[in-house]
Short mmCIF file of C-alpha atoms and ligand atoms in Angstrom, two decimals:
data_model
loop_
_atom_site.label_atom_id
_atom_site.label_comp_id
_atom_site.label_asym_id
_atom_site.label_seq_id
_atom_site.Cartn_x
_atom_site.Cartn_y
_atom_site.Cartn_z
CA MET F 1 27.31 -12.08 11.05
CA MET F 2 24.74 -11.79 8.37
CA ASN F 3 24.85 -8.15 8.70
CA GLN F 4 28.76 -8.27 8.22
CA MET F 5 28.13 -10.27 5.02
CA PHE F 6 25.52 -8.14 3.39
CA PHE F 7 26.77 -4.61 4.43
CA VAL F 8 30.53 -5.08 4.47
CA GLY F 9 31.56 -8.31 2.63
CA LEU F 10 29.02 -7.72 -0.39
CA PRO F 11 29.90 -4.07 -0.87
CA TYR F 12 33.51 -4.75 -1.24
CA LEU F 13 32.77 -7.77 -3.56
CA ALA F 14 30.38 -5.67 -5.77
CA LEU F 15 33.03 -2.71 -5.67
CA PHE F 16 35.54 -5.07 -6.87
CA LEU F 17 33.73 -6.75 -9.59
CA LEU F 18 32.30 -3.55 -10.73
CA VAL F 19 36.11 -2.11 -11.13
CA ALA F 20 37.96 -5.27 -12.26
CA GLY F 21 34.79 -6.51 -14.35
CA SER F 22 34.70 -3.35 -16.60
CA ILE F 23 38.29 -2.73 -16.87
CA LEU F 24 38.55 -6.74 -18.24
CA ARG F 25 35.57 -6.31 -20.34
CA TYR F 26 37.16 -3.26 -21.91
CA VAL F 27 40.55 -4.84 -22.36
CA TRP F 28 39.15 -8.16 -23.81
CA ASN F 29 36.15 -6.70 -26.12
CA PRO F 30 35.98 -3.02 -26.31
CA PHE F 31 33.39 -3.34 -28.71
CA SER F 32 30.88 -4.50 -26.27
CA TYR F 33 31.03 -1.52 -24.27
CA SER F 34 27.77 -0.04 -25.60
CA ALA F 35 24.02 -0.25 -24.75
CA LEU F 36 23.74 -2.33 -27.83
CA SER F 37 21.08 -0.50 -29.51
CA SER F 38 17.80 -2.17 -30.57
CA GLN F 39 16.19 0.79 -32.11
CA PHE F 40 16.73 -0.91 -35.35
CA LEU F 41 14.66 -3.99 -34.28
CA GLU F 42 11.65 -2.27 -32.60
CA LYS F 43 11.25 1.23 -31.86
CA ASN F 44 7.76 2.47 -30.68
CA ALA F 45 7.88 0.79 -27.27
CA LEU F 46 11.45 1.55 -27.02
CA LEU F 47 10.75 5.37 -27.39
CA TRP F 48 8.38 5.43 -24.36
CA GLY F 49 9.95 3.07 -22.29
CA THR F 50 13.40 4.33 -22.50
CA LEU F 51 12.23 8.18 -22.42
CA SER F 52 10.57 7.58 -19.06
CA TRP F 53 13.05 5.22 -17.68
CA HIS F 54 15.98 7.49 -18.66
CA ILE F 55 14.27 10.82 -17.14
CA GLY F 56 13.05 8.81 -14.15
CA ILE F 57 16.20 7.34 -13.21
CA LEU F 58 18.41 10.38 -13.91
CA ILE F 59 16.20 12.27 -11.64
CA ILE F 60 16.10 9.46 -8.94
CA LEU F 61 19.87 8.90 -9.04
CA LEU F 62 20.89 12.75 -9.14
CA GLY F 63 18.42 13.23 -6.33
CA HIS F 64 20.38 10.71 -4.09
CA LEU F 65 23.49 12.71 -4.53
CA PRO F 66 23.17 15.75 -2.47
CA ALA F 67 22.30 13.74 0.77
CA PHE F 68 25.54 11.78 0.09
CA LEU F 69 27.91 14.66 -1.24
CA VAL F 70 26.87 17.54 0.93
CA PRO F 71 24.81 16.06 4.02
CA GLU F 72 24.98 19.14 6.08
CA LEU F 73 23.69 21.54 3.57
CA TRP F 74 21.10 19.21 2.36
CA LYS F 75 20.04 18.64 6.02
CA SER F 76 19.55 22.50 6.46
CA LEU F 77 17.70 22.83 3.07
CA THR F 78 15.40 19.92 3.85
CA SER F 79 14.57 21.34 7.25
CA ASN F 80 12.29 23.67 5.24
CA PHE F 81 9.14 21.78 4.91
CA VAL F 82 7.91 23.05 1.60
CA PHE F 83 11.24 22.21 0.08
CA LEU F 84 11.28 18.74 1.67
CA LEU F 85 7.56 18.27 0.37
CA THR F 86 8.74 19.17 -3.06
CA VAL F 87 11.75 16.83 -3.24
CA GLU F 88 9.70 13.82 -1.99
CA THR F 89 7.05 14.63 -4.53
CA VAL F 90 9.43 14.95 -7.45
CA GLY F 91 11.00 11.83 -6.11
CA VAL F 92 7.68 9.84 -5.92
CA MET F 93 6.73 10.97 -9.57
CA ALA F 94 10.36 10.08 -10.85
CA SER F 95 9.57 6.57 -9.39
CA ILE F 96 6.29 6.22 -11.11
CA LEU F 97 7.81 7.20 -14.43
CA CYS F 98 10.76 4.94 -13.78
CA ILE F 99 8.58 1.79 -13.03
CA ALA F 100 6.37 2.69 -15.94
CA GLY F 101 9.53 2.71 -18.19
CA LEU F 102 11.05 -0.24 -16.69
CA ILE F 103 7.63 -2.35 -17.26
CA ILE F 104 7.60 -1.28 -21.14
CA LEU F 105 11.20 -2.38 -21.47
CA ILE F 106 10.78 -5.60 -19.92
CA VAL F 107 7.83 -6.35 -21.79
CA ARG F 108 9.33 -5.28 -24.95
CA ARG F 109 12.15 -7.45 -24.52
CA VAL F 110 10.15 -10.40 -23.54
CA VAL F 111 7.55 -10.04 -26.18
CA SER F 112 9.37 -9.28 -29.29
CA GLY F 113 10.77 -12.36 -30.95
CA LYS F 114 13.53 -10.34 -32.96
CA LEU F 115 14.71 -8.67 -29.64
CA GLN F 116 14.84 -12.03 -27.87
CA GLN F 117 17.68 -12.86 -30.23
CA VAL F 118 19.88 -9.95 -28.81
CA THR F 119 18.79 -10.26 -25.08
CA THR F 120 20.78 -12.08 -22.53
CA VAL F 121 19.57 -13.60 -19.19
CA ILE F 122 21.49 -10.96 -17.38
CA ASP F 123 19.65 -8.04 -19.35
CA ILE F 124 16.25 -9.33 -18.30
CA LEU F 125 17.54 -10.18 -14.70
CA LEU F 126 18.94 -6.60 -14.30
CA LEU F 127 15.89 -4.97 -15.56
CA VAL F 128 13.79 -6.69 -12.90
CA LEU F 129 16.31 -6.35 -10.20
CA ILE F 130 16.28 -2.61 -11.05
CA LEU F 131 12.53 -2.28 -11.11
CA LEU F 132 12.42 -4.12 -7.86
CA GLN F 133 14.93 -1.53 -6.46
CA VAL F 134 12.56 1.37 -7.60
CA VAL F 135 9.54 -0.24 -6.15
CA ILE F 136 11.50 -1.06 -2.70
CA GLY F 137 12.63 2.81 -2.83
CA LEU F 138 9.42 3.94 -3.50
CA SER F 139 7.66 2.07 -0.67
CA MET F 140 10.65 3.22 1.53
CA ALA F 141 9.92 6.91 0.73
CA LEU F 142 5.86 6.31 1.43
CA MET F 143 6.29 4.12 4.43
CA HIS F 144 9.42 5.76 6.21
CA ARG F 145 8.50 9.33 5.33
CA TRP F 146 11.18 12.01 4.92
CA GLY F 147 14.34 9.78 3.61
CA ALA F 148 15.89 12.94 2.46
CA VAL F 149 16.25 14.19 5.94
CA TRP F 150 17.12 10.81 7.79
CA SER F 151 19.36 9.43 4.99
CA THR F 152 21.98 12.17 5.86
CA GLY F 153 22.51 10.77 9.36
CA THR F 154 22.13 6.98 8.52
CA THR F 155 22.92 5.74 4.96
CA THR F 156 25.26 8.52 4.05
CA PRO F 157 27.77 8.02 6.89
CA TYR F 158 27.35 4.08 6.23
CA LEU F 159 28.29 4.77 2.57
CA TRP F 160 31.12 6.81 3.32
CA SER F 161 32.43 4.38 5.82
CA ILE F 162 32.63 1.79 2.97
CA LEU F 163 33.98 4.08 0.35
CA THR F 164 36.91 5.06 2.80
CA PHE F 165 37.62 1.59 4.08
CA ARG F 166 36.31 1.94 7.50
CA PRO F 167 33.17 -0.07 7.33
CA ASP F 168 30.67 0.87 10.03
CA ILE F 169 27.33 -0.76 9.90
CA SER F 170 25.94 0.83 13.24
CA TYR F 171 24.38 3.36 11.17
CA ILE F 172 21.93 1.02 9.19
CA GLU F 173 22.08 -2.08 11.50
CA GLU F 174 18.99 -1.29 13.39
CA MET F 175 17.08 0.16 10.23
CA PRO F 176 13.93 -1.09 9.01
CA LEU F 177 14.16 -4.07 6.73
CA LEU F 178 12.98 -2.37 3.49
CA VAL F 179 15.89 0.32 3.98
CA GLN F 180 18.26 -2.74 4.35
CA ALA F 181 16.79 -4.42 1.34
CA HIS F 182 17.33 -1.00 -0.72
CA ILE F 183 21.06 -1.10 0.23
CA VAL F 184 21.61 -4.62 -0.51
CA MET F 185 19.99 -4.49 -3.60
CA ALA F 186 21.92 -1.32 -4.88
CA TRP F 187 25.26 -3.68 -4.06
CA ILE F 188 23.74 -6.43 -6.43
CA ILE F 189 23.00 -4.48 -9.11
CA LEU F 190 26.45 -2.46 -8.82
CA MET F 191 27.72 -5.88 -9.13
CA LEU F 192 26.13 -6.80 -12.11
CA VAL F 193 26.72 -3.54 -14.07
CA PRO F 194 30.03 -5.01 -15.92
CA PHE F 195 28.29 -8.01 -17.04
CA SER F 196 25.15 -6.32 -18.76
CA ARG F 197 24.64 -3.74 -21.36
CA LEU F 198 24.55 -1.38 -18.45
CA VAL F 199 28.07 -0.88 -18.85
CA HIS F 200 27.49 1.69 -21.42
CA ILE F 201 27.14 4.34 -18.81
CA PHE F 202 31.00 4.46 -18.42
CA SER F 203 31.46 4.72 -22.32
CA PHE F 204 31.17 8.82 -22.23
CA PRO F 205 31.29 9.59 -25.77
CA PHE F 206 33.88 12.23 -26.01
CA GLN F 207 34.41 11.76 -29.73
CA TYR F 208 31.08 13.31 -30.24
CA PHE F 209 32.26 16.79 -29.31
CA PHE F 210 34.98 16.53 -32.10
CA ARG F 211 33.62 14.52 -34.92
CA PRO F 212 31.20 15.86 -37.58
CA PRO F 213 27.36 15.14 -37.04
CA GLN F 214 25.99 11.98 -38.19
CA LYS F 215 22.59 10.34 -38.49
CA VAL F 216 22.18 6.52 -38.92
CA VAL F 217 19.63 5.27 -41.40
CA TRP F 218 18.68 1.93 -43.23
CA VAL F 219 20.42 2.39 -46.67
CA SER F 220 19.57 0.16 -49.75
CA GLU F 221 20.61 0.82 -53.41
CA ARG F 222 16.88 1.40 -54.27
CA ARG F 223 16.23 3.74 -51.48
CA LYS F 224 19.36 5.81 -52.26
CA GLU F 225 17.96 6.75 -55.67
CA HIS F 226 14.62 7.75 -54.51
CA ASP F 227 15.22 9.70 -51.03
CA ASP F 228 17.53 12.80 -51.26
CA SER F 229 17.49 13.47 -47.61
CA LEU F 230 20.00 10.61 -47.24
CA VAL F 231 22.73 12.78 -48.60
CA VAL F 232 23.83 14.93 -45.73
CA VAL F 233 22.24 15.68 -42.59
CA GLN F 234 23.25 18.53 -40.48
CA GLU F 235 22.15 18.68 -37.00
CA SER F 236 22.99 20.97 -34.07
CA ARG F 237 25.00 19.50 -31.41
CA ARG F 238 24.14 22.11 -28.79
CA ASP F 239 21.86 19.88 -26.76
CA PHE F 240 24.16 17.07 -26.60
CA VAL F 241 26.87 19.53 -25.42
CA LYS F 242 24.66 21.11 -22.70
CA GLY F 243 23.51 17.51 -21.34
CA ALA F 244 27.39 16.48 -21.30
CA LEU F 245 28.26 19.55 -19.46
CA GLY F 246 25.61 18.87 -16.90
CA LEU F 247 26.80 15.29 -16.34
CA SER F 248 30.64 16.23 -16.26
CA VAL F 249 29.60 18.84 -13.41
CA ALA F 250 27.88 16.08 -11.23
CA GLY F 251 30.69 13.58 -12.05
CA ALA F 252 33.18 16.23 -11.15
CA LEU F 253 31.58 17.01 -7.91
CA LEU F 254 31.22 13.23 -7.02
CA SER F 255 35.21 12.75 -7.92
CA VAL F 256 36.09 15.61 -5.61
CA GLY F 257 34.06 14.11 -2.66
CA VAL F 258 35.34 10.59 -3.15
CA LEU F 259 38.95 11.82 -3.72
CA ASP F 260 38.79 14.02 -0.47
CA LYS F 261 37.63 11.23 1.49
CA LEU F 262 40.37 8.74 0.04
CA ALA F 263 42.85 11.16 1.07
CA GLY F 264 41.79 11.40 4.57
CA PHE F 265 42.28 7.57 4.49
CA PHE F 266 45.66 7.31 3.20
CA TYR F 267 47.12 10.29 5.23
CA LYS F 268 45.38 9.74 8.55
CA PRO F 269 47.94 9.72 11.43
CA GLU F 270 49.49 6.52 12.35
CA VAL F 271 47.94 4.51 15.15
CA SER F 272 50.39 3.53 18.18
CA VAL F 273 50.60 0.14 19.67
CA GLU F 274 48.84 1.56 22.84
CA GLU F 275 45.93 3.01 20.81
CA GLU F 276 45.65 -0.26 18.67
CA SER F 277 45.31 -2.18 22.32
CA LYS F 278 42.96 0.24 23.50
CA LEU F 279 40.70 -0.20 20.47
CA LEU F 280 41.17 -3.99 20.85
CA GLU F 281 39.69 -3.71 24.58
CA GLN F 282 37.00 -1.75 23.39
CA LYS F 283 35.97 -4.26 20.78
CA LEU F 284 36.38 -7.14 23.32
CA LYS F 285 34.20 -5.18 26.07
CA ARG F 286 31.52 -4.61 23.16
CA LEU F 287 31.72 -8.37 22.70
CA GLU F 288 31.25 -9.20 26.33
CA GLN F 289 28.04 -6.83 26.22
CA THR F 290 26.56 -8.63 23.47
CA ALA F 291 27.07 -11.75 25.15
CA GLU F 292 25.66 -10.49 28.43
CA GLU F 293 22.69 -9.02 26.64
CA ARG F 294 21.99 -12.35 24.75
CA THR F 295 22.27 -14.38 28.07
CA TYR F 296 19.68 -11.63 29.74
CA GLN F 297 17.47 -11.99 26.61
CA LEU F 298 17.36 -15.74 26.93
CA GLU F 299 16.84 -15.61 30.64
CA ARG F 300 13.80 -13.21 29.86
CA MET F 301 12.14 -15.74 27.18
CA LYS F 302 11.94 -18.39 29.90
CA LYS F 303 10.22 -16.05 32.26
CA GLU F 304 6.06 -16.37 32.23
CA PHE F 305 6.23 -12.54 33.74
CA ILE F 306 8.47 -9.70 33.54
CA TYR F 307 8.48 -7.11 36.43
CA VAL F 308 7.65 -3.68 35.25
CA SER F 309 6.94 -1.57 38.57
CA ARG F 310 4.73 -1.07 41.47
CA LEU F 311 1.43 0.45 40.68
CA ASN F 312 2.19 3.50 43.20
CA GLN F 313 5.32 4.04 41.26
CA LEU F 314 3.90 4.76 38.14
CA ASP F 315 3.35 8.28 37.09
CA ILE F 316 0.78 10.14 34.83
CA GLU F 317 3.03 12.34 32.95
CA LYS F 318 6.45 10.68 33.40
CA GLY F 319 6.84 7.08 31.91
CA LYS F 320 9.03 4.50 33.31
CA TYR F 321 11.25 2.77 30.92
CA PHE F 322 11.40 -1.27 30.83
CA ILE F 323 12.49 -3.86 28.31
CA ASP F 324 9.70 -5.92 26.76
CA TYR F 325 10.17 -9.63 25.80
CA LEU F 326 11.93 -8.62 22.52
CA MET F 327 14.50 -6.51 24.34
CA ARG F 328 12.66 -3.61 22.82
CA PRO F 329 12.50 -0.46 25.07
CA ALA F 330 8.72 0.26 26.25
CA LEU F 331 7.49 2.72 28.61
CA ALA F 332 4.94 2.54 31.56
CA PHE F 333 2.26 5.14 32.60
CA LEU F 334 -0.35 5.64 34.94
CA GLY F 335 -3.57 6.25 33.12
CA LYS F 336 -6.09 8.65 34.36
CA ASP F 337 -8.26 5.65 35.63
CA GLY F 338 -5.68 4.69 38.02
CA LEU F 339 -4.50 1.63 35.71
CA PRO F 340 -1.17 1.01 33.67
CA ILE F 341 -0.80 2.22 30.19
CA LEU F 342 2.05 0.22 28.71
CA ILE F 343 3.09 1.32 25.23
CA SER F 344 6.14 0.38 22.91
CA ALA F 345 8.79 3.10 23.07
CA LYS F 346 10.48 2.00 19.71
CA CYS F 347 9.38 4.62 17.20
CA THR F 348 7.41 3.23 14.15
CA HIS F 349 9.43 5.45 11.79
CA LEU F 350 13.01 4.26 12.02
CA GLY F 351 13.36 2.75 15.56
CA CYS F 352 14.45 5.35 17.75
CA THR F 353 13.73 5.33 21.08
CA VAL F 354 10.83 7.65 22.04
CA GLY F 355 11.08 10.34 24.98
CA SER F 356 9.31 9.33 28.21
CA GLU F 357 7.59 12.78 29.36
CA LEU F 358 4.18 13.50 28.17
CA ASP F 359 3.68 17.03 26.73
CA ASN F 360 0.49 18.85 27.22
CA GLN F 361 -1.45 17.01 24.74
CA GLY F 362 -0.74 13.81 26.46
CA ARG F 363 1.70 12.85 23.57
CA ILE F 364 5.63 11.42 23.98
CA LEU F 365 8.03 12.57 21.41
CA CYS F 366 10.25 10.62 19.20
CA PRO F 367 13.35 13.31 18.88
CA CYS F 368 15.09 11.83 15.74
CA HIS F 369 12.55 13.36 13.31
CA VAL F 370 10.09 14.58 15.52
CA SER F 371 6.87 12.17 15.65
CA TYR F 372 4.41 12.76 18.53
CA PHE F 373 2.37 9.78 19.74
CA ASN F 374 -0.46 9.95 21.64
CA ILE F 375 -0.23 7.22 24.46
CA ASN F 376 -4.05 6.53 24.59
CA THR F 377 -4.33 5.84 21.09
CA GLY F 378 -0.79 5.14 19.99
CA MET F 379 -1.35 7.22 16.98
CA PRO F 380 1.59 9.76 15.56
CA ASN F 381 0.33 13.24 14.91
CA GLN F 382 -0.71 14.35 11.46
CA GLY F 383 2.26 14.94 9.10
CA ALA F 384 4.64 13.09 11.34
CA PRO F 385 7.42 10.91 9.67
CA ALA F 386 5.96 7.83 11.40
CA LEU F 387 2.76 6.65 9.86
CA ASP F 388 1.98 3.76 12.22
CA PRO F 389 0.59 3.77 15.74
CA LEU F 390 3.15 2.74 18.78
CA PRO F 391 1.65 -0.75 19.77
CA HIS F 392 0.38 -1.15 23.48
CA LEU F 393 1.51 -3.81 25.57
CA GLY F 394 -0.73 -6.24 27.74
CA TRP F 395 -0.19 -6.10 31.45
CA VAL F 396 -1.21 -8.01 34.70
CA ILE F 397 -1.32 -6.60 38.37
CA MET F 398 -0.34 -9.22 40.89
CA ASN F 399 -1.15 -9.00 44.65
CA ALA F 400 1.56 -9.98 47.44
CA ASN F 401 0.54 -13.56 47.08
CA ASN F 402 1.63 -13.53 43.49
CA GLU F 403 -2.22 -13.90 42.47
CA ILE F 404 -3.48 -12.13 39.35
CA ILE F 405 -6.09 -9.55 40.19
CA LEU F 406 -6.47 -7.83 36.87
CA GLU F 407 -5.13 -8.32 33.27
CA GLN F 408 -5.47 -6.53 30.06
CA ASP F 409 -4.26 -7.96 26.50
CA PRO F 410 -2.61 -5.70 24.03
CA SER F 411 -5.77 -4.67 22.34
CA GLY F 412 -7.29 -3.32 25.52
CA LYS F 413 -9.58 -6.30 26.50
CA ARG F 414 -9.58 -6.70 30.38
CA TYR F 415 -9.82 -10.01 32.40
CA GLY F 416 -10.57 -10.00 36.14
CA ASN F 417 -13.64 -8.55 38.29
CA VAL F 418 -12.34 -6.17 40.57
CA ASN F 419 -13.14 -2.66 41.31
CA VAL F 420 -10.09 -0.51 40.32
CA SER F 421 -10.50 1.98 43.49
CA SER F 422 -10.22 -1.03 45.76
CA ILE F 423 -6.61 -2.06 44.11
CA ASP F 424 -3.78 -1.95 46.70
CA LYS F 425 -1.31 0.66 45.08
CA SER F 426 1.55 -1.34 46.19
CA ASN F 427 0.46 -4.18 43.89
CA ARG F 428 3.09 -5.01 41.17
CA VAL F 429 2.53 -4.71 37.39
CA PHE F 430 4.10 -7.33 34.86
CA ILE F 431 4.16 -7.78 31.26
CA ALA F 432 3.15 -11.53 30.57
CA LYS F 433 4.50 -14.06 28.27
CA LYS F 434 0.96 -15.03 26.96
CA HIS F 435 0.81 -11.22 25.69
CA LYS F 436 3.96 -11.42 23.52
CA GLU F 437 3.31 -11.07 20.07
C1 HEM C 501 20.76 1.01 -7.90
C2 HEM C 501 20.65 2.00 -7.42
C3 HEM C 501 19.59 2.86 -6.42
C4 HEM C 501 18.28 3.05 -7.06
C5 HEM C 501 17.83 2.50 -8.47
C6 HEM C 501 17.51 3.48 -6.08
C7 HEM C 501 16.29 3.99 -6.28
C8 HEM C 501 15.51 4.56 -5.45
C9 HEM C 501 13.99 5.36 -5.56
C10 HEM C 501 13.28 4.95 -6.74
C11 HEM C 501 13.57 5.58 -4.45
C12 HEM C 501 12.60 6.44 -4.17
C13 HEM C 501 12.49 7.91 -4.48
C14 HEM C 501 11.42 8.78 -3.68
O1 HEM C 501 10.26 8.30 -4.01
O2 HEM C 501 11.71 9.87 -3.09
C15 HEM C 501 14.73 5.85 -3.24
C16 HEM C 501 14.73 6.25 -2.41
C17 HEM C 501 15.89 6.35 -1.49
N1 HEM C 501 17.01 5.49 -1.65
FE1 HEM C 501 17.72 4.66 -3.08
N2 HEM C 501 18.21 3.72 -5.19
C18 HEM C 501 19.63 3.11 -5.42
C19 HEM C 501 20.56 3.17 -4.60
C20 HEM C 501 20.53 3.66 -3.19
C21 HEM C 501 21.65 3.78 -2.37
C22 HEM C 501 23.17 3.09 -2.51
C23 HEM C 501 21.32 4.17 -1.22
C24 HEM C 501 22.01 4.52 0.16
C25 HEM C 501 22.76 3.40 0.77
C26 HEM C 501 20.19 4.65 -1.07
C27 HEM C 501 19.06 5.32 -0.49
C28 HEM C 501 17.89 5.71 -0.62
C29 HEM C 501 17.21 6.56 0.46
C30 HEM C 501 17.65 6.95 1.83
C31 HEM C 501 15.91 6.77 -0.19
C32 HEM C 501 14.66 7.46 0.54
C33 HEM C 501 14.65 8.97 -0.08
C34 HEM C 501 13.20 9.64 0.11
O3 HEM C 501 12.33 9.14 0.83
O4 HEM C 501 13.20 10.57 -0.17
N3 HEM C 501 19.42 4.36 -2.64
N4 HEM C 501 15.72 4.94 -4.15
S1 FES C 502 12.84 7.38 14.08
FE1 FES C 502 12.08 8.92 12.87
S2 FES C 502 10.68 9.96 13.91
FE2 FES C 502 11.23 8.36 15.30
#
């Protein structure tokens, strides 16, 4: 329910407010369609702040586009490690530039008395939200590495599903909280655009192409008499035209992509009654499945022990999957010492289920973005997208009389005084509620 609200309801509300709010503002108050320059009031901090902010945010937002517009091409480009590393490094540098610029802009607005007169609460709120969004984006890029690759199969199809009015949140439902926060924050920022000075991004100044060059200066009668440079200022428009052309090409690419998907939505084949009832049946089945899962989860929560396997059914090279107390997948192996190794099978990168077979270096593979985890230490290989180890689970071994003969907690500490070689291999291995995180 919460997911539907944040990832379906919020986006459509944001898009509606963005479009309707921007149009209404233009109709009611066209002169407010501007960034409302404050250069006259303070320009030293503005120069550094606005330069870092605009360079940083332009690189970041342009960097978001290829994964969204040409995901297949982007995926194949980023499969080259040098390219991927370059893209990610540029992203991190642009984020830092952006953060520095935003901090200067926020401090400038808060500190300067003159600026406070022309600053609204929403201006400050938006600056802070964008700062937060950039910090979340940067943390995400650092903690869930190689977003340039994984975004093509997750956030990209989710965004297209929203824009083509066929919302599908399954792509992002299971993603880490940081990624979900980044998406929610993006919708909130979008929603506030029409009510803030950010609306100036829509006021593309076409008249600049045609009108004579102008430079705005403070003029007083006294200054006019002493300063000849105020008479005519001739400046080249070449740089502006170049920048504008770049932006137009990016804008055109974006509109082609969006129009193509929208056309796909409106000209899709009609759904027959049979097809519709089949869809409903599938939906019902999914709901029943969810209800069953929840019941199963509740039952598990009540149990002190959950059965994993008999000791003699565990293998050194091939793990046996089981579900832990929190319904997450886990794997049980037999260690070289003849005792169980229980390890989470939920990848610490983005949550895929890792494979169950050991490679020749004693590691299991997460196939989603290729992270190898050593099952003894849980550690991922160097350079893997995953940074954190897979956690181990505690276990207990019970004999036929349901007595615990040996036990190990998740940190590896053993309880029980029994010679391993004397343990009956038909004894059963369990996970225990007391070891649950
Ligand atoms: C207000 C709009 C947004 C801003 C300001 C923003 C900002 C950022 C920043 C600063 C980064 C870190 C870049 C890096 O260090 O590589 C980032 C990464 C990312 N953002 Fe956004 N973002 C926005 C909207 C979105 C949206 C709508 C999505 C998709 C639904 C998205 C998906 C991603 C992904 C997948 C990454 C990871 C990229 C990587 O690791 O290379 N962002 N974002
Ligand atoms: S989910 Fe990305 S490597 Fe496992």
